[in-house]
PDB file of N, CA and C in Angstrom:
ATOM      1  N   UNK X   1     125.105 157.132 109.921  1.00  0.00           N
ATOM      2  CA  UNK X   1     126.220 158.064 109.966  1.00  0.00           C
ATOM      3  C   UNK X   1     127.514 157.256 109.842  1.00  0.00           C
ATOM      4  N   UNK X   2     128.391 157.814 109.309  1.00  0.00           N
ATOM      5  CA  UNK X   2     129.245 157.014 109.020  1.00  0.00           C
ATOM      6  C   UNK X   2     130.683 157.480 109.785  1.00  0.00           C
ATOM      7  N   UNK X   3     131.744 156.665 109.899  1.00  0.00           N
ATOM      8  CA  UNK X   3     133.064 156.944 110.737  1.00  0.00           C
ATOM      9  C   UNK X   3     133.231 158.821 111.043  1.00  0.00           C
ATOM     10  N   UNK X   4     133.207 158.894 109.221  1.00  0.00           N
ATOM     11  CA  UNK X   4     134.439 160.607 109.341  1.00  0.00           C
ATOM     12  C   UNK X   4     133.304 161.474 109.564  1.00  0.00           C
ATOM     13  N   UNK X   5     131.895 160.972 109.440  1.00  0.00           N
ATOM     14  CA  UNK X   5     130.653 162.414 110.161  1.00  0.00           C
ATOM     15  C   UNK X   5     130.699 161.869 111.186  1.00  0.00           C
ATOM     16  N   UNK X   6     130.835 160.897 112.021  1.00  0.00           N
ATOM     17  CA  UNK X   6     130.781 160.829 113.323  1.00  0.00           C
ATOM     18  C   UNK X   6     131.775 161.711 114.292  1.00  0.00           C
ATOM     19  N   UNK X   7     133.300 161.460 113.900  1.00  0.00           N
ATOM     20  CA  UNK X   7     134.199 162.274 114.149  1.00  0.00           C
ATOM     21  C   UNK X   7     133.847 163.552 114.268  1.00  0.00           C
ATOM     22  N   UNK X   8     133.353 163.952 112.459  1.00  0.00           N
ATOM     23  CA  UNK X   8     133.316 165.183 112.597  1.00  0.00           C
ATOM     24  C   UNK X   8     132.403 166.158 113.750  1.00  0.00           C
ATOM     25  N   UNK X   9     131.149 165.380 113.983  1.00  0.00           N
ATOM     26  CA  UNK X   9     130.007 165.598 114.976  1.00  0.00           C
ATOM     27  C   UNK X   9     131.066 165.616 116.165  1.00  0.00           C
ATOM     28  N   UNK X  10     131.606 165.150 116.549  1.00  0.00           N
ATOM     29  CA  UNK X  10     131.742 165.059 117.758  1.00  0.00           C
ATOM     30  C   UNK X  10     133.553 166.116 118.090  1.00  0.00           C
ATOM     31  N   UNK X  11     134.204 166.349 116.992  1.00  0.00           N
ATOM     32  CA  UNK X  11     135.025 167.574 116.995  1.00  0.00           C
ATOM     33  C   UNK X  11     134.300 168.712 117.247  1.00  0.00           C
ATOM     34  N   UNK X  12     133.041 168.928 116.522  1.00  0.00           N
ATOM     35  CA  UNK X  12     132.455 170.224 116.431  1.00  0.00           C
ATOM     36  C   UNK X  12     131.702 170.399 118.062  1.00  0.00           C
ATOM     37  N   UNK X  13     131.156 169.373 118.289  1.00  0.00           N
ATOM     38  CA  UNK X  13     130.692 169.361 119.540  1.00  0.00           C
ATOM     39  C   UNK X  13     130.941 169.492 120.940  1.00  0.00           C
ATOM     40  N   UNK X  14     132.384 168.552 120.977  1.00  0.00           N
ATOM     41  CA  UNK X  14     133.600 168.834 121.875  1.00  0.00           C
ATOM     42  C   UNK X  14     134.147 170.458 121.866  1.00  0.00           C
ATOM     43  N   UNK X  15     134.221 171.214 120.900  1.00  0.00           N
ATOM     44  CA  UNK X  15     135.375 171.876 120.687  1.00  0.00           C
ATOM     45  C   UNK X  15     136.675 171.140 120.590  1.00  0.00           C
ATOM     46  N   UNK X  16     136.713 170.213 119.947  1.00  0.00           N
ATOM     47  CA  UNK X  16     138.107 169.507 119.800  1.00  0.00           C
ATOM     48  C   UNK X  16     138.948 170.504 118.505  1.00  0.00           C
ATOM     49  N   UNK X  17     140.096 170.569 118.790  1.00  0.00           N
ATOM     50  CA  UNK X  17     141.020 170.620 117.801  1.00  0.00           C
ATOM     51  C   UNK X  17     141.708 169.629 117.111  1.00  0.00           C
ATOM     52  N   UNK X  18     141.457 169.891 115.564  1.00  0.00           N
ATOM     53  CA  UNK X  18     141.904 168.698 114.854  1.00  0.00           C
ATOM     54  C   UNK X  18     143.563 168.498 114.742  1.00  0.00           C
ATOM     55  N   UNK X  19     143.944 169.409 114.831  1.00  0.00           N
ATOM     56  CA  UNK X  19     145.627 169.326 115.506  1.00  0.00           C
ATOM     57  C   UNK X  19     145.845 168.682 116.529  1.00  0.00           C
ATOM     58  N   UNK X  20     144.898 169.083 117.592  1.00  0.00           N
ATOM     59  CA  UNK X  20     145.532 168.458 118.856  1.00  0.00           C
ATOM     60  C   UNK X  20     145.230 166.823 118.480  1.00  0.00           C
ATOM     61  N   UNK X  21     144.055 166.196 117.757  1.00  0.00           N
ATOM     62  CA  UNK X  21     143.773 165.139 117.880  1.00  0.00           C
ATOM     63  C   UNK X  21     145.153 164.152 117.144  1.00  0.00           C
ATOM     64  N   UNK X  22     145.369 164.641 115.946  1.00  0.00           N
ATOM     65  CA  UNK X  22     146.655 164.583 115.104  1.00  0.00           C
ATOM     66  C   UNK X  22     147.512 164.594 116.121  1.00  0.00           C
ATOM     67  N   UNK X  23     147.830 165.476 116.749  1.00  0.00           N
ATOM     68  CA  UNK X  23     149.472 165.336 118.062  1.00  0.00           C
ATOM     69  C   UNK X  23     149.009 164.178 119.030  1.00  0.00           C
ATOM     70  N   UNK X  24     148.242 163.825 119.107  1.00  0.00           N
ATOM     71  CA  UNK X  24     147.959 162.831 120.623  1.00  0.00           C
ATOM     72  C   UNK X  24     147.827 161.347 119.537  1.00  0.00           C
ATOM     73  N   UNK X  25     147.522 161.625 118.594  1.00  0.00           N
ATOM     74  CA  UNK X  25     147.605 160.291 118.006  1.00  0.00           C
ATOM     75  C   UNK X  25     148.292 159.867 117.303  1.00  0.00           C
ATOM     76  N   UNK X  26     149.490 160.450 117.395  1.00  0.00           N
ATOM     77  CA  UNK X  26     150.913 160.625 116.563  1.00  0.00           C
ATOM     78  C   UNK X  26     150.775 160.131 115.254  1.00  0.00           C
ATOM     79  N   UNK X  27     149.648 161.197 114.356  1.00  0.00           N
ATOM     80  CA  UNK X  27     149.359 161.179 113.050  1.00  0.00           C
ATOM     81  C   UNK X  27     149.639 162.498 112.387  1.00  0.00           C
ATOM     82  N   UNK X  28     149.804 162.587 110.843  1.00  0.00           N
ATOM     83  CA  UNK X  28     150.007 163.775 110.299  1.00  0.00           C
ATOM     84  C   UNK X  28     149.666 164.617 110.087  1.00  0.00           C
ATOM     85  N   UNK X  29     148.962 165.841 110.543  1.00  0.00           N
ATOM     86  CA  UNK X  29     147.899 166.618 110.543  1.00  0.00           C
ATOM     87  C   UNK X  29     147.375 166.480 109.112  1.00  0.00           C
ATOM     88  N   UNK X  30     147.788 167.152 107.689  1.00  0.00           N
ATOM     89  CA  UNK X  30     147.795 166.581 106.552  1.00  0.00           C
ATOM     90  C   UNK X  30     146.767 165.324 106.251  1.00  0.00           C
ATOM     91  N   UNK X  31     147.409 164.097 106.760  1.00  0.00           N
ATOM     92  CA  UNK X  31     146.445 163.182 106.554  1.00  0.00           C
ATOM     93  C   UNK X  31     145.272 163.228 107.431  1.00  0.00           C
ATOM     94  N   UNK X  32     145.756 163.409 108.390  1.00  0.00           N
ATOM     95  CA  UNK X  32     144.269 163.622 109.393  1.00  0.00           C
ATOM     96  C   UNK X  32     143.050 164.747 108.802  1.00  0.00           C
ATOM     97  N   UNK X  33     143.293 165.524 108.277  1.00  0.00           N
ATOM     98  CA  UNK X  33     142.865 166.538 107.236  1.00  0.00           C
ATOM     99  C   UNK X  33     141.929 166.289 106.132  1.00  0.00           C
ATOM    100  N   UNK X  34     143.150 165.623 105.099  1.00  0.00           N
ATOM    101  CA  UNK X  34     142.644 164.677 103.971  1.00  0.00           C
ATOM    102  C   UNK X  34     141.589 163.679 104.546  1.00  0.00           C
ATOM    103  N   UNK X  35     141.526 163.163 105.708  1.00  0.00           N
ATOM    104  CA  UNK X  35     140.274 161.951 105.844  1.00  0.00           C
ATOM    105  C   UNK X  35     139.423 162.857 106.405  1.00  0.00           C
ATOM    106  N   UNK X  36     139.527 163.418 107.126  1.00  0.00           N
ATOM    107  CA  UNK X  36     138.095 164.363 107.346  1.00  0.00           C
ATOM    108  C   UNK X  36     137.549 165.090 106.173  1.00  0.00           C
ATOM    109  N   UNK X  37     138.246 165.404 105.472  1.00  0.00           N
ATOM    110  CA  UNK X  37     137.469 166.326 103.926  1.00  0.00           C
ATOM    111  C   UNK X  37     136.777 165.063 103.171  1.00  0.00           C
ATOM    112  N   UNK X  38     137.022 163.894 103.600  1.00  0.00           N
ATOM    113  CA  UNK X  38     136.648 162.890 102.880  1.00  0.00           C
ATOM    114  C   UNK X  38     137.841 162.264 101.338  1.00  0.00           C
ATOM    115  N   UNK X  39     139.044 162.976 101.405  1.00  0.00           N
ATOM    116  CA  UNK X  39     139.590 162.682 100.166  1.00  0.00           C
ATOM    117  C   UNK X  39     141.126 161.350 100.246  1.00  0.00           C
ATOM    118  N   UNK X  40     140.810 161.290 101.985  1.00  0.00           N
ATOM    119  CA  UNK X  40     141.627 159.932 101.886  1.00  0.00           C
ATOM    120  C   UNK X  40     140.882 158.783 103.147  1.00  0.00           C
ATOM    121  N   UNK X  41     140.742 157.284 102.766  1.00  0.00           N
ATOM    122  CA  UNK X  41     140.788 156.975 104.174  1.00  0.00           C
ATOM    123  C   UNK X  41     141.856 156.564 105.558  1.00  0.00           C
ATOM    124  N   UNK X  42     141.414 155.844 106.387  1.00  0.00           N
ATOM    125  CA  UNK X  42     142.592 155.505 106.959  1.00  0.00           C
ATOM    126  C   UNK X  42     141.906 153.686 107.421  1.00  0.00           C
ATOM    127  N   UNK X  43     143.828 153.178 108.004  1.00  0.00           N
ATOM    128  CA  UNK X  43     143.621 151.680 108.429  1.00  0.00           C
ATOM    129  C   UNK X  43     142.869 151.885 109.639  1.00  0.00           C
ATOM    130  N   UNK X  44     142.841 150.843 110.264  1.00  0.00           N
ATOM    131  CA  UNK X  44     142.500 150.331 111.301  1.00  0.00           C
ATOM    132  C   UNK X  44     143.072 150.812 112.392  1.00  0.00           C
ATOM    133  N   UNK X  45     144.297 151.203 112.481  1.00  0.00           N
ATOM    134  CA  UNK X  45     145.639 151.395 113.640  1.00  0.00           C
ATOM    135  C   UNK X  45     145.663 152.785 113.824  1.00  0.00           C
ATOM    136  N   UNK X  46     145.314 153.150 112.786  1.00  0.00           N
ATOM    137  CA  UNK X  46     145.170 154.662 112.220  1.00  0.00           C
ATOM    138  C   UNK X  46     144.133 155.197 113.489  1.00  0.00           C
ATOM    139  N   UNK X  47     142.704 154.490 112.982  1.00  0.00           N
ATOM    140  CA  UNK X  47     141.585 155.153 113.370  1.00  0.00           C
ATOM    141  C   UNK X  47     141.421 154.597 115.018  1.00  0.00           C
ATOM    142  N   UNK X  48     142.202 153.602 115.627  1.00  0.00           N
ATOM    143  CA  UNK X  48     142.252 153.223 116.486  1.00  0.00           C
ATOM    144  C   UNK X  48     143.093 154.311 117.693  1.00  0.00           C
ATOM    145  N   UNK X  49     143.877 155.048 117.107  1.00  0.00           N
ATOM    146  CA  UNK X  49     144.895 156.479 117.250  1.00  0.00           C
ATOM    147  C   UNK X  49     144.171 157.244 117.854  1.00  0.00           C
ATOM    148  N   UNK X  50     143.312 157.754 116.313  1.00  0.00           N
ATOM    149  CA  UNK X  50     142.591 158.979 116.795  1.00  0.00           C
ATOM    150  C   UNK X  50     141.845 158.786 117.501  1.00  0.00           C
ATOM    151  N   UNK X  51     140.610 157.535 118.177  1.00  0.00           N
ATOM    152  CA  UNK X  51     139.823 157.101 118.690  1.00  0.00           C
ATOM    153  C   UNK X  51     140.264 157.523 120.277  1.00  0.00           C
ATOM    154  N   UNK X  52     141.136 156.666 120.096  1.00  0.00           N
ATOM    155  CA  UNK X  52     142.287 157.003 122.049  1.00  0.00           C
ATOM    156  C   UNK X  52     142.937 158.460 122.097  1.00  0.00           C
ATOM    157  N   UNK X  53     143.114 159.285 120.875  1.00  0.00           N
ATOM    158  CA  UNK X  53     143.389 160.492 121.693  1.00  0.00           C
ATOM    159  C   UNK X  53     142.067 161.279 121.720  1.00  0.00           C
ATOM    160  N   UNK X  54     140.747 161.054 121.714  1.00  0.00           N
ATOM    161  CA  UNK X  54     139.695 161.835 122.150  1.00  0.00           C
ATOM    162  C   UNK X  54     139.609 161.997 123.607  1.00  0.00           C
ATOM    163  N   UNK X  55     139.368 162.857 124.198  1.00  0.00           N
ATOM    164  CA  UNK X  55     138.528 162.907 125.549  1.00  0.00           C
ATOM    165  C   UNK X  55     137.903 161.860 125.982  1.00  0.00           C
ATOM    166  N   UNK X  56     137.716 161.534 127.126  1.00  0.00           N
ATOM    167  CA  UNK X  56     136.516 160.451 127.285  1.00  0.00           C
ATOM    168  C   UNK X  56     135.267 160.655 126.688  1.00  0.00           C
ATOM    169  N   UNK X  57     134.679 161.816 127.523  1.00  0.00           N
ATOM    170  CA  UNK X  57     133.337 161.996 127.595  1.00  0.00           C
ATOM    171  C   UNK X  57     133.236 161.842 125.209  1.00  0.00           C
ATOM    172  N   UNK X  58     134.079 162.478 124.859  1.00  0.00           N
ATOM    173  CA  UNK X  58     133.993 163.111 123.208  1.00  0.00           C
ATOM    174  C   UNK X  58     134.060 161.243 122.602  1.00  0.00           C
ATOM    175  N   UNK X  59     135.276 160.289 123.158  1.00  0.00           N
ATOM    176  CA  UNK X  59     135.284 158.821 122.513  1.00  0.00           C
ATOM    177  C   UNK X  59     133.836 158.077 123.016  1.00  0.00           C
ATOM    178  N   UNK X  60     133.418 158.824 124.507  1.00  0.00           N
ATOM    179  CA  UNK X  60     131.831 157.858 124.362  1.00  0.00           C
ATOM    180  C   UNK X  60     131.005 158.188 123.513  1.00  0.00           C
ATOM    181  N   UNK X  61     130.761 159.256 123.826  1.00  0.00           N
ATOM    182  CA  UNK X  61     129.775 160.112 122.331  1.00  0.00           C
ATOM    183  C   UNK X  61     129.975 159.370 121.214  1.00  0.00           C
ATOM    184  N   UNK X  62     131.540 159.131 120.666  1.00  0.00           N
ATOM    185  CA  UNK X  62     131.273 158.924 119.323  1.00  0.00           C
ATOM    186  C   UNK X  62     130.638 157.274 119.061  1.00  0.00           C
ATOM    187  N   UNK X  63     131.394 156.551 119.906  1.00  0.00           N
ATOM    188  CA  UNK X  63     130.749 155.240 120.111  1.00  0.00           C
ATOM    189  C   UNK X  63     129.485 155.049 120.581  1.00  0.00           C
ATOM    190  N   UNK X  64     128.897 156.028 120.999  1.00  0.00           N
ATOM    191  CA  UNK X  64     126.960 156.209 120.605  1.00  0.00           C
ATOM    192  C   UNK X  64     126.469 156.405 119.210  1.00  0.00           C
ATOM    193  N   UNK X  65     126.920 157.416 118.679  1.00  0.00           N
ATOM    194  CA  UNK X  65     126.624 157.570 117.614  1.00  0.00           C
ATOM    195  C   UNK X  65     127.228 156.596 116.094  1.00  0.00           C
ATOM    196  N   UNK X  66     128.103 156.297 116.543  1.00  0.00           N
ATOM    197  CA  UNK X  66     128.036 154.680 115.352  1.00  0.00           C
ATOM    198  C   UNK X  66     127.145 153.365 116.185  1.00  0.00           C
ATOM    199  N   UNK X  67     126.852 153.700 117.185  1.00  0.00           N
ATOM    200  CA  UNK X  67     125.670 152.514 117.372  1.00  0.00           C
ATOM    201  C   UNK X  67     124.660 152.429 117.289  1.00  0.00           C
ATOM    202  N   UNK X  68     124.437 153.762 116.978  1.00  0.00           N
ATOM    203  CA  UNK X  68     122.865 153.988 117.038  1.00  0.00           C
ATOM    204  C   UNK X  68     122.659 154.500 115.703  1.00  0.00           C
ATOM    205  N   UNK X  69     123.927 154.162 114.647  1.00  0.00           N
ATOM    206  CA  UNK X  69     123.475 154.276 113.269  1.00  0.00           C
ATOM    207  C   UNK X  69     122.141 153.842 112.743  1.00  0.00           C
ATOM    208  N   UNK X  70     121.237 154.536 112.232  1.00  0.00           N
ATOM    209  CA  UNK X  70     120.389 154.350 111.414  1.00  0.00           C
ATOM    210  C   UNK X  70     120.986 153.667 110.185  1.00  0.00           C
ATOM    211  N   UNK X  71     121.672 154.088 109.327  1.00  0.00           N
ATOM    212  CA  UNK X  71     121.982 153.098 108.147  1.00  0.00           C
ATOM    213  C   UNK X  71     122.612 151.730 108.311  1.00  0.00           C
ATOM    214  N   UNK X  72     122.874 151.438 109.252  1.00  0.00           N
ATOM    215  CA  UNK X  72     123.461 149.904 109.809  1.00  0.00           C
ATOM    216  C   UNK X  72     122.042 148.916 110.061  1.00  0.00           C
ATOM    217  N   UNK X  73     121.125 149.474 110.272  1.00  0.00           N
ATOM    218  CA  UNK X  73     120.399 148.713 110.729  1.00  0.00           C
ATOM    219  C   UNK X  73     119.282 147.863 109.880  1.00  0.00           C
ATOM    220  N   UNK X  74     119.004 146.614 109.647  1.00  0.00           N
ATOM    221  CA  UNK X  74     118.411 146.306 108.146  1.00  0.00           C
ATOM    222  C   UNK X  74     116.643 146.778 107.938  1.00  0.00           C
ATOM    223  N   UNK X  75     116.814 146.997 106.572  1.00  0.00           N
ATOM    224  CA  UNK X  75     115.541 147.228 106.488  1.00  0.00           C
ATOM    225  C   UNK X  75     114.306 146.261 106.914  1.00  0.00           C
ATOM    226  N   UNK X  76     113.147 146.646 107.278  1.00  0.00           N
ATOM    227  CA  UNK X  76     111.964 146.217 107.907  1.00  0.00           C
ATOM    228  C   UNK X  76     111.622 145.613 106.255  1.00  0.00           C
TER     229      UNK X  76
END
């Protein structure tokens, strides 16, 4: 799974609002938008933003689920 389905899993799951995540991470809703549809990415500082304005319980989740990526892991 990759960054923006991880997010997305875990907006849908939370009930997060993608606005609110945009206001707490003093990003542009717009762009925050565009990278979730998949049609832009973001830096580092960026995704470090949205990361810290999640919930706790919603930023552990997501840091389960990029660790326990299946496609990260090398083939047998």
């Amino acid at each position: 799974m990759n960054h923006r389905d991880a997010l997305t899993e875990v907006i849908e799951k939370f009930g997060i609002k993608s606005s609110e995540i945009a206001q707490k991470a003093d990003i542009d809703e717009a762009q925050f938008s565009r990278f979730k549809s998949g049609k832009a990415g973001l830096n580092l500082l960026t995704w470090e933003h949205i990361v810290s304005a999640l919930p706790q319980k919603a930023r552990a989740y997501l840091y389960f689920l990029l660790a326990t990526n299946d496609e990260s892991k090398p083939a047998a």
